[in-house]
Structure formats: structure tokens, C-alpha cells
Short mmCIF file of C-alpha atoms in Angstrom, two decimals:
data_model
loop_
_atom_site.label_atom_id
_atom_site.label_comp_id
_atom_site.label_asym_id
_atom_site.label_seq_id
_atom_site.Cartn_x
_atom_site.Cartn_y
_atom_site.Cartn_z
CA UNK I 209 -63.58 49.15 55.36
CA UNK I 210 -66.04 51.12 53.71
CA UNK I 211 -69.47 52.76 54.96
CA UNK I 212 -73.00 53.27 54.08
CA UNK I 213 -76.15 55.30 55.09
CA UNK I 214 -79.66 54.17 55.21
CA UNK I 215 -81.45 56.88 53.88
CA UNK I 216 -85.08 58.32 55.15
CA UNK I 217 -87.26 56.88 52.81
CA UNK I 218 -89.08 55.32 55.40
CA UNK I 219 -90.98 57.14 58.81
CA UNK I 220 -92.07 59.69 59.96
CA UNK I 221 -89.44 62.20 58.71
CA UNK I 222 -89.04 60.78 54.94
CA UNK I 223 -90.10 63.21 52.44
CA UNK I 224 -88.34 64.04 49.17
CA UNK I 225 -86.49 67.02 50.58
CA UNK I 226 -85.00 64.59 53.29
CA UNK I 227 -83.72 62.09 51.04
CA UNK I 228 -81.97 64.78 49.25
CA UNK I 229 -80.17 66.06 52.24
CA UNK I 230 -78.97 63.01 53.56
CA UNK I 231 -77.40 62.18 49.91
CA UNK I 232 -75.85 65.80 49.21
CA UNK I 233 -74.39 65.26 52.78
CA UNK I 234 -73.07 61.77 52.51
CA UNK I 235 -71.53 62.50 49.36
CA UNK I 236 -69.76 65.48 50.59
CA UNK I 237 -68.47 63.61 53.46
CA UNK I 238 -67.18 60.69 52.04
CA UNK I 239 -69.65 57.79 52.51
CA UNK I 240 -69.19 55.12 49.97
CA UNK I 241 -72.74 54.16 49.60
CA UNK I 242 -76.44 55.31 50.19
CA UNK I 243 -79.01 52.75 50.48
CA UNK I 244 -82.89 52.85 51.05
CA UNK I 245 -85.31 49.97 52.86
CA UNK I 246 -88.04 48.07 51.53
CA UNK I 247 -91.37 47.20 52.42
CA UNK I 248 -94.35 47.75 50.49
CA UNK I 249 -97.63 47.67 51.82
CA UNK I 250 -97.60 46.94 55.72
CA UNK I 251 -100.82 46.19 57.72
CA UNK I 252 -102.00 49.38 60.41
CA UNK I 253 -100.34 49.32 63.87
CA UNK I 254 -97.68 47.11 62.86
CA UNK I 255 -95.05 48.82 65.69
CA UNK I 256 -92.64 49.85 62.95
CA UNK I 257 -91.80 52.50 60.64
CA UNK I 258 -92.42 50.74 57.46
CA UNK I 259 -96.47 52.19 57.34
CA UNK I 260 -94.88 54.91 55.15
CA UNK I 261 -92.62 54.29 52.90
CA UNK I 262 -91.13 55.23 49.76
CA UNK I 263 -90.85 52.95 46.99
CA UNK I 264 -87.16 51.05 47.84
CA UNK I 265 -86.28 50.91 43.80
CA UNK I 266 -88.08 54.05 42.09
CA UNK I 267 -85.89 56.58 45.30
CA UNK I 268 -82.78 55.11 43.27
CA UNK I 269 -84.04 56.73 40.33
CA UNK I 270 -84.34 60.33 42.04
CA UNK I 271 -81.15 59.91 43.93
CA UNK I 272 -79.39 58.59 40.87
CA UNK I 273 -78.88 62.07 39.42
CA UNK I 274 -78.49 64.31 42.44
CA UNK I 275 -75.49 62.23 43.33
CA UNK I 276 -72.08 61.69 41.35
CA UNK I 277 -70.24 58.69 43.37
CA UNK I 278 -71.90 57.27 45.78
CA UNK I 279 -73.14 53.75 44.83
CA UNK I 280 -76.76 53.40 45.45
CA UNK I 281 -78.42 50.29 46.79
CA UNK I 282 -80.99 48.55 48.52
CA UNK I 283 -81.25 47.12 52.29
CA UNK I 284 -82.35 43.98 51.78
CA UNK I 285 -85.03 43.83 48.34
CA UNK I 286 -88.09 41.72 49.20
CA UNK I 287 -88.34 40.06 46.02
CA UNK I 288 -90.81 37.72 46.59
CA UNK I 289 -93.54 40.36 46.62
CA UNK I 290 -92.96 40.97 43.35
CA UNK I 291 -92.53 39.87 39.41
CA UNK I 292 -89.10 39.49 39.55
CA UNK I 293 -88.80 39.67 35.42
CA UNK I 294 -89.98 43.75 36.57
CA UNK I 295 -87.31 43.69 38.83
CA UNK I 296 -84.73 42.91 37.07
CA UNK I 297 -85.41 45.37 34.47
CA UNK I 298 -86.01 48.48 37.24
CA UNK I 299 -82.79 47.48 38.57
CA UNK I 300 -80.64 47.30 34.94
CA UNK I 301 -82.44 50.77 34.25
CA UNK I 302 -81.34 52.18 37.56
CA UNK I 303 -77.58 50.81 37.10
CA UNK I 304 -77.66 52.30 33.05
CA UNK I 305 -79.29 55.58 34.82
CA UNK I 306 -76.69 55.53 37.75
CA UNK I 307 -73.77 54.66 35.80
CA UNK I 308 -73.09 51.29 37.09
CA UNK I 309 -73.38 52.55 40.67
CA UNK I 310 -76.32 50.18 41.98
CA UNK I 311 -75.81 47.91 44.78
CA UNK I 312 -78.14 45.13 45.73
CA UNK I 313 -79.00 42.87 48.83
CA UNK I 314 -81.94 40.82 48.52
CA UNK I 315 -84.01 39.65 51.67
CA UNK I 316 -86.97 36.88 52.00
CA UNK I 317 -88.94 38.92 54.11
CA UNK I 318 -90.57 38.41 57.44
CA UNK I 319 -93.85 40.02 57.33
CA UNK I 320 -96.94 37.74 56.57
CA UNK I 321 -99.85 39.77 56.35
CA UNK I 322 -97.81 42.43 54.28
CA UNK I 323 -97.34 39.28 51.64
CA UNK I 324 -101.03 38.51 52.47
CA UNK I 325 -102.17 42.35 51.41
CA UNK I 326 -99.84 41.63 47.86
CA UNK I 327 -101.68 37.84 47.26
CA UNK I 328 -98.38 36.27 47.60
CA UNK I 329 -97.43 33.23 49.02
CA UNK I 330 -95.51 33.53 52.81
CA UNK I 331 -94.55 29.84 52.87
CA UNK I 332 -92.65 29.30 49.77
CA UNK I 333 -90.96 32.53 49.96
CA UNK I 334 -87.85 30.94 49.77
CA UNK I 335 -87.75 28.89 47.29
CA UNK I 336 -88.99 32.11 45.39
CA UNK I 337 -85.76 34.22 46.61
CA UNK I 338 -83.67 31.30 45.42
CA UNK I 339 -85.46 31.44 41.68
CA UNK I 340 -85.84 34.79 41.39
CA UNK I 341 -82.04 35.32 41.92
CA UNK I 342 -81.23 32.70 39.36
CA UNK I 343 -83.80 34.57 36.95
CA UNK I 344 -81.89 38.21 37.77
CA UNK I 345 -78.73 36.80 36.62
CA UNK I 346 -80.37 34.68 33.63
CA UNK I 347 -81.59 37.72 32.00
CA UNK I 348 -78.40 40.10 33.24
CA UNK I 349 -75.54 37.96 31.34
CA UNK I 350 -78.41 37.81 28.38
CA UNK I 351 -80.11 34.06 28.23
CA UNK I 352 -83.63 34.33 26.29
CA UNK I 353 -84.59 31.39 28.04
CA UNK I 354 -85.61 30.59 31.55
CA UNK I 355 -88.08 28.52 32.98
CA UNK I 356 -89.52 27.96 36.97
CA UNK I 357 -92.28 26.18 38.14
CA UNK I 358 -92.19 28.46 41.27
CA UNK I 359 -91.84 31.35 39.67
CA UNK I 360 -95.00 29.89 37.53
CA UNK I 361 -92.40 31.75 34.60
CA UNK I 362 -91.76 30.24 31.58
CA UNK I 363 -90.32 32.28 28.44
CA UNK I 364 -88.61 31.63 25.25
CA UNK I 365 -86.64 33.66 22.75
CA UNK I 366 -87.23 37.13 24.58
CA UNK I 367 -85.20 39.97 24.29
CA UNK I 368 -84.09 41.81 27.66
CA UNK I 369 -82.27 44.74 27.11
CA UNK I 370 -80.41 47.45 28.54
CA UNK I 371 -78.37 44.97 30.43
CA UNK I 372 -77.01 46.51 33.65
CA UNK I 373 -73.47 48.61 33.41
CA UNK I 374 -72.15 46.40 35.93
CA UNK I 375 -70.91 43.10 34.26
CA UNK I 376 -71.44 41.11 37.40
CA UNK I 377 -73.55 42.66 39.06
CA UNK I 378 -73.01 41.84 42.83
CA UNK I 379 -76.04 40.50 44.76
CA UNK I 380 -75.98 40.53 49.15
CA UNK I 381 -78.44 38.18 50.70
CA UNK I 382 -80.12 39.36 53.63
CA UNK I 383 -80.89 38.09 57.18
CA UNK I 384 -79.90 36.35 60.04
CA UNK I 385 -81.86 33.00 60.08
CA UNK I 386 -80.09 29.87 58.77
CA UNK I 387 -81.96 29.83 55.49
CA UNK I 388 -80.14 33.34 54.69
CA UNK I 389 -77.23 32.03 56.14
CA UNK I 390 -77.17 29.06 53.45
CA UNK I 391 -78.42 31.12 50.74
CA UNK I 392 -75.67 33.34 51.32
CA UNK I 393 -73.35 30.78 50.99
CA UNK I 394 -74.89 29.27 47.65
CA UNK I 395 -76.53 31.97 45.89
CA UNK I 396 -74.84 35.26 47.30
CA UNK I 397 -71.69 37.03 46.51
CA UNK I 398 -71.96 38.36 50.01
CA UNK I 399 -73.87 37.88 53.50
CA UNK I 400 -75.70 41.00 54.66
CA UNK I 401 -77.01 40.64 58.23
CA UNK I 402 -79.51 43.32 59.94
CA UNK I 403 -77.28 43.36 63.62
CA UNK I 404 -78.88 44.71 66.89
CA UNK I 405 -78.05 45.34 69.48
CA UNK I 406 -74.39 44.94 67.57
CA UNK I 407 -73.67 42.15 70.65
CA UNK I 408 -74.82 39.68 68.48
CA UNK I 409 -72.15 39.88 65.76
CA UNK I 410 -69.72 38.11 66.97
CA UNK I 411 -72.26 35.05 67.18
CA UNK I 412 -73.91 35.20 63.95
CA UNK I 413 -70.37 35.50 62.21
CA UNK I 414 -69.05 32.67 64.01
CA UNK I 415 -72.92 31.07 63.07
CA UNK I 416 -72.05 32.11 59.69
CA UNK I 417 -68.68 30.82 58.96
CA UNK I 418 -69.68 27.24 60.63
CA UNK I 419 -72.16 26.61 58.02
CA UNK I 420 -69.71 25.62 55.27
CA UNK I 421 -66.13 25.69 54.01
CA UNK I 422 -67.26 28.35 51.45
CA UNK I 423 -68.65 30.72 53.86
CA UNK I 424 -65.29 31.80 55.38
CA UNK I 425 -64.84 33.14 52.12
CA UNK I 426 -67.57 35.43 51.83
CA UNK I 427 -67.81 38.79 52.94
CA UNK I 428 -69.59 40.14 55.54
CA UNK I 429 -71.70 43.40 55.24
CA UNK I 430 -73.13 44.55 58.16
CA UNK I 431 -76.14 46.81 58.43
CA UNK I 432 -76.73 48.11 62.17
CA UNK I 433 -78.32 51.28 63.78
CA UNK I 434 -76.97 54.16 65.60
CA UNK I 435 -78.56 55.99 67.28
CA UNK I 436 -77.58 60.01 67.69
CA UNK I 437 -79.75 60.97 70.24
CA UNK I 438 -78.33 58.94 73.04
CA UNK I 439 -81.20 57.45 74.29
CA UNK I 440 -82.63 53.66 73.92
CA UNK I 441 -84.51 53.24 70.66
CA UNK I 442 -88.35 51.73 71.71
CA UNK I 443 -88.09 49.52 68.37
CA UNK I 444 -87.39 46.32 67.48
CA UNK I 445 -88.26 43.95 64.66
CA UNK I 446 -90.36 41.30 64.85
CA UNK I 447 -87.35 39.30 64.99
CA UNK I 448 -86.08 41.09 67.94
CA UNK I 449 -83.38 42.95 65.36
#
């Protein structure tokens, strides 16, 4: 089993000299990983944390050298806010930059004004998330070529380089609804569900595995909260996680 921290790059209390102490401090006590949440550009009074936020990809880049093993990644990448041909040469920068350290779970997002605010499209999100992943891994094992109607991409004979260190680079797929569940299964090299109150695992795995042979194969990477104050947290996701 191996374990992870969410860093603060998100709330009240995130701030450059925060991130840095949480990474110092998980590397010196043995975490495996350090990963930071994404969001954008959230509407006012949303009830969460996500009104400020730093950048989920560009933190990699300032933990990447304050850090010497930890692998860095992010918890879970809304990529369909975003040109995912940028994307996938932030993240093969930040894995060259990190020595093949970056980790990567990718999420469809639940927020609709926040896609609203960026002019993108809620209700095809996830046919985006499907193409966009099959783009990442076009341009990562080196095709020139790739084409989506979706996407509204179509190049030829382009040159994408630095590849990422990582060969094959692994990518999580995050969420709990079925649609995550099944991309998971088709797209993902691993499932990467956001669990609480952590009651609900046990369902959602046994939700998981029933949705195909395959999935009893995959692995299972859980992100939940603790909290270390001891009292009841007030917040909850719009999806009640």
C-alpha cells in the first residue's frame, strides 16, 4: 500500500510557503506521493474551497525541484476546460523537469458555471475526457497525426517533443458516477474515486468491479479526507463527496 498527500494549493491557508512545508515534510516522512487539486475559475459563494486556488499543473513545476522522490501528481485534472494539445505538453515538461516523477488522474468535472466562466461546453464533457485522453497518449508514444471532431482538432505532420520520461505514462480516471466508472475500465490504467464519508467504499468498489470482467483487474486508488482536528467537517461537494 502506498500513500499520498493533497497538498494546500487550494483555501484559505494555500500560499507558496505552505505548499513548501507540506512537501519538505512528506518527503521526510516517507509519503510516496504529493498531489495538488484542480479547479480553475469557480463562480462567488460556491460553498467550497476551490474560489482560490493555485494553478493544479504550474505548483508541479515549483514542487518539482524542492523535492527529490516523491512523485508528483494531480487529483483528478479537469481536462475538458482546457486545450488538451497544452496539456499534454505542461505535463511531458513537468515529467522531463521532475524526472519522470509525475502522476496523473484525470476527472470530467462537475461544476457547470465554472465550464460556463471558461466558454466550454458542460454537456459533452465526456466525450471530451474520452478524446482528450486518446490525444495525451497520441502525442506521448510520438504519432504526428491525430484528428477529433470533438476536440474540433485536426493536425498533420507536427512535431511534439520532449516526450515525457515516463514511457507509459500512467493515467487514473476520476469519480464516482458510472460514466467514470466505465471510463475507468476502458480508457484508465486505474480507477481513482473521491470517497466520503469512507462508508461508501465498500459500495462503489463492489459498484466498480460489477461493471465488467476487466474492472476486477484494475486498481483502485482512493482519495479520502481526514480530518485532524476531530471535529465534523461543514463541507461537502456538490455531489455529497
Amino acid at each position: 500500500m502506498k500513500f499520498g498527500v493533497c497538498v494546500p494549493n487550494y483555501g484559505e491557508s494555500s500560499s507558496r510557503e505552505a505548499l513548501g512545508t507540506v512537501a519538505w515534510e512528506a518527503e521526510r516522512t516517507g509519503c510516496d506521493s504529493l498531489w495538488t487539486t484542480d479547479h480553475i475559475l469557480m463562480p462567488r459563494n460556491s460553498g467550497t474551497p476551490y474560489e482560490r486556488i493555485f494553478d493544479s499543473i504550474t505548483t508541479l513545476a515549483y514542487l518539482a525541484p524542492i523535492t527529490n522522490r516523491v512523485r508528483l501528481g494531480i487529483s483528478s485534472l479537469i481536462i475538458a476546460m482546457r486545450n488538451p494539445v497544452v496539456v499534454a505538453k505542461q505535463l511531458a515538461t513537468i515529467d522531463n523537469l521532475a524526472r519522470g516523477r509525475l502522476m496523473l488522474a484525470i476527472g470530467a468535472g462537475w461544476n457547470e458555471k465554472e465550464f460556463a466562466s471558461l466558454g466550454s461546453n458542460f454537456r459533452n464533457r465526456g466525450r471530451r475526457v474520452d478524446a482528450s485522453i486518446r490525444l495525451l497518449r497520441a502525442l506521448w508514444r510520438g504519432e504526428t497525426s491525430f484528428k477529433s471532431r470533438v476536440l474540433g482538432i485536426d493536425f498533420r505532420d507536427a512535431v511534439f517533443e520532449p516526450h515525457p520520461t515516463q514511457k507509459n505514462l500512467s493515467i487514473w480516471i476520476g469519480g464516482t458516477s458510472k460514466a467514470a466508472m466505465k471510463r475507468a475500465v476502458t480508457l484508465g490504467d486505474a480507477w481513482h474515486p473521491n470517497v466520503q464519508p469512507l462508508d461508501q467504499f465498500t459500495k462503489l468498489v463492489a459498484d466498480f468491479r460489477a461493471v465488467s470482467p476487466d474492472a476486477r483487474t484494475k486498481e483502485i486508488c482512493v482519495r479520502i479526507a481526514i480530518n485532524t482536528r476531530g471535529e465534523q467537517s461543514e463541507y461537502k461537494s456538490p455531489q455529497g463527496l
